[in-house]
Amino acid sequence: MRRALEVCGTGAGDLGASGIGVSGAGPVGVGPGGLESGAPGPSGLRLAGPARKDAADRAREAAAEDVPVGAVIYGPDGTELASARNERERTGDPTAHAEVLALRRAAGVVGAWRLTGCTLVVTLEPCTMCAGALVLARIATLVFGAWEPKTGAVGSLWDVVRDQRLNHRPEVYGGVLGAECAAALRAFFR
């Protein structure tokens, strides 16, 4: 059974394109300090209930054989469309990042490559490939956990998703459950 995305605003914010309660408009960046569980973001975003753990659950599944990154895509109504974890080692496919796999699966569920109004939640800041893919898929909102200073393409090393030359720029909430997500990655690389 697919769970609904439970996200609540802290004030009288508007519903963003993805159904997330936010105040204000336009892309929002949260610095490397990030957001912690249940803490409201600069625009009132707060992940609640099982939704904030879904991507982390996918990451834990990957930890035995690949870098523990998990991704979940929610439809405009908050219903979970697809989830994935890194599968590069299992499949031998260098593009089998959690985000790309979740995008492919969600597109299959929707029956179209445009995932307009959807939200992607992922445990690690997307790389250039994944950031480009989510822009091309027209994802409305990106929520990610840990910042990735070596390969991150959503503000750390590059900022693909906010490049003014592109035809689509999602709202971005970075550092959500950042400490928790970073701890899982540190444990994997020990």
XYZ file of C-alpha atoms in Angstrom:
190
model
C 0.000 0.000 0.000
C 1.335 3.413 -0.932
C 1.612 5.928 1.882
C 0.711 9.544 1.507
C 3.336 12.228 2.010
C 2.686 13.848 5.349
C 4.109 17.315 5.277
C 2.791 20.188 7.273
C 3.476 23.895 7.309
C 4.016 25.782 10.520
C 1.968 28.779 9.594
C -0.640 29.910 7.153
C 1.505 29.014 4.177
C 0.292 28.229 0.704
C 0.311 24.776 -0.784
C 3.267 24.561 -3.105
C 3.082 22.924 -6.519
C 3.738 19.559 -4.907
C 1.096 19.872 -2.203
C 3.667 20.700 0.455
C 2.678 23.426 2.868
C 5.065 26.303 2.315
C 5.064 30.013 2.909
C 6.365 32.285 0.212
C 7.141 31.376 -3.347
C 10.039 30.272 -5.468
C 13.000 28.012 -4.805
C 14.259 27.970 -1.243
C 17.757 26.918 -0.275
C 18.651 25.709 3.184
C 22.334 26.029 3.980
C 24.612 23.186 5.068
C 23.339 23.566 8.651
C 20.171 21.953 7.348
C 16.929 21.006 9.051
C 16.514 18.354 11.666
C 13.578 16.017 12.213
C 10.391 17.937 12.781
C 12.083 21.343 12.652
C 10.376 23.850 10.388
C 12.366 25.233 7.484
C 12.660 28.837 6.412
C 9.352 28.640 4.589
C 7.511 26.510 7.124
C 8.304 23.076 5.652
C 8.315 20.262 8.178
C 8.391 16.596 7.266
C 6.177 14.551 9.542
C 5.327 10.939 10.264
C 6.442 8.070 8.036
C 7.271 10.216 4.998
C 10.472 11.536 6.518
C 11.707 7.971 7.008
C 10.750 6.385 3.674
C 13.917 7.458 1.844
C 16.030 6.517 4.873
C 14.449 3.053 4.837
C 15.444 2.592 1.172
C 18.983 3.748 2.044
C 19.274 1.163 4.828
C 18.255 -1.546 2.332
C 21.149 -0.521 0.074
C 23.771 -0.390 2.841
C 24.686 -4.073 2.615
C 25.886 -3.782 -0.980
C 26.018 -0.146 -2.132
C 26.298 3.423 -0.887
C 23.197 3.868 1.314
C 21.136 6.364 -0.663
C 17.365 6.088 -0.865
C 14.782 8.083 -2.819
C 10.991 8.329 -2.806
C 8.759 10.206 -5.243
C 5.372 11.508 -4.166
C 2.633 12.606 -6.534
C 0.986 16.029 -6.434
C -1.606 14.649 -3.986
C 1.114 13.303 -1.650
C 0.692 9.645 -2.612
C 3.894 7.643 -2.912
C 4.499 6.811 -6.578
C 7.872 5.061 -6.430
C 10.893 4.409 -4.266
C 14.388 3.158 -4.951
C 17.849 2.704 -3.505
C 21.264 2.723 -5.083
C 21.681 -0.435 -7.184
C 24.946 0.183 -9.031
C 26.772 -2.763 -7.486
C 23.818 -5.127 -7.848
C 23.095 -4.268 -11.484
C 26.519 -3.207 -12.754
C 24.844 -0.054 -14.075
C 26.714 3.190 -13.328
C 23.459 5.166 -13.713
C 21.566 3.084 -11.128
C 21.455 5.883 -8.559
C 18.420 5.908 -6.255
C 17.075 9.133 -7.780
C 17.282 7.939 -11.391
C 15.665 4.596 -10.559
C 12.870 6.308 -8.615
C 12.289 8.729 -11.514
C 12.050 5.829 -13.979
C 9.621 3.931 -11.770
C 7.463 6.988 -11.081
C 7.300 7.772 -14.811
C 6.121 4.203 -15.364
C 3.376 4.618 -12.778
C 2.258 7.987 -14.163
C 2.625 6.842 -17.765
C 4.579 9.936 -18.781
C 8.097 11.283 -18.438
C 6.870 14.608 -17.040
C 6.471 14.280 -13.274
C 4.890 17.708 -12.943
C 3.834 18.556 -9.408
C 5.761 15.640 -7.876
C 8.173 15.722 -4.937
C 11.458 13.815 -4.794
C 12.781 13.035 -1.301
C 16.328 11.642 -1.204
C 18.835 11.030 1.584
C 21.841 12.633 -0.154
C 22.278 15.784 -2.221
C 21.941 14.699 -5.870
C 24.967 14.509 -8.176
C 25.034 16.257 -11.568
C 23.429 13.291 -13.348
C 20.585 13.022 -10.856
C 20.081 16.780 -10.593
C 19.848 16.997 -14.371
C 17.413 14.085 -14.506
C 15.076 15.589 -11.917
C 15.080 18.925 -13.761
C 14.282 17.161 -17.052
C 11.501 15.176 -15.355
C 9.964 18.494 -14.181
C 10.030 17.522 -10.483
C 8.344 20.382 -8.590
C 10.051 19.956 -5.217
C 13.314 18.359 -4.121
C 13.906 17.494 -0.466
C 17.293 16.025 0.426
C 19.137 14.998 3.574
C 22.929 15.104 3.748
C 24.994 17.629 1.814
C 27.654 16.156 -0.517
C 30.654 18.509 -0.768
C 32.534 16.309 -3.270
C 29.857 15.693 -5.907
C 26.740 17.606 -4.834
C 24.983 19.467 -7.639
C 22.289 21.258 -5.643
C 24.461 23.874 -3.972
C 27.580 22.184 -2.613
C 29.838 21.886 -5.646
C 27.474 22.946 -8.439
C 23.905 24.211 -8.485
C 22.321 22.564 -11.499
C 18.732 22.840 -10.265
C 18.826 26.626 -9.874
C 20.649 27.433 -13.104
C 18.713 30.316 -14.647
C 19.468 29.055 -18.155
C 17.308 25.969 -17.652
C 13.603 25.877 -18.435
C 12.613 24.321 -15.094
C 13.810 24.954 -11.543
C 12.293 22.981 -8.637
C 11.842 24.238 -5.101
C 14.691 22.866 -2.988
C 14.840 21.984 0.695
C 18.302 20.747 1.651
C 19.637 19.315 4.877
C 16.317 17.781 6.016
C 17.311 15.119 8.557
C 20.842 15.908 7.398
C 22.649 14.656 10.505
C 20.756 11.362 10.437
C 21.428 10.813 6.727
C 25.097 11.779 7.057
C 25.547 9.341 9.959
C 24.334 6.441 7.812
C 26.791 7.385 5.071
C 29.702 7.764 7.520
C 28.923 4.327 8.984
C 28.981 2.766 5.510
C 32.411 4.198 4.656
C 34.079 3.151 7.933
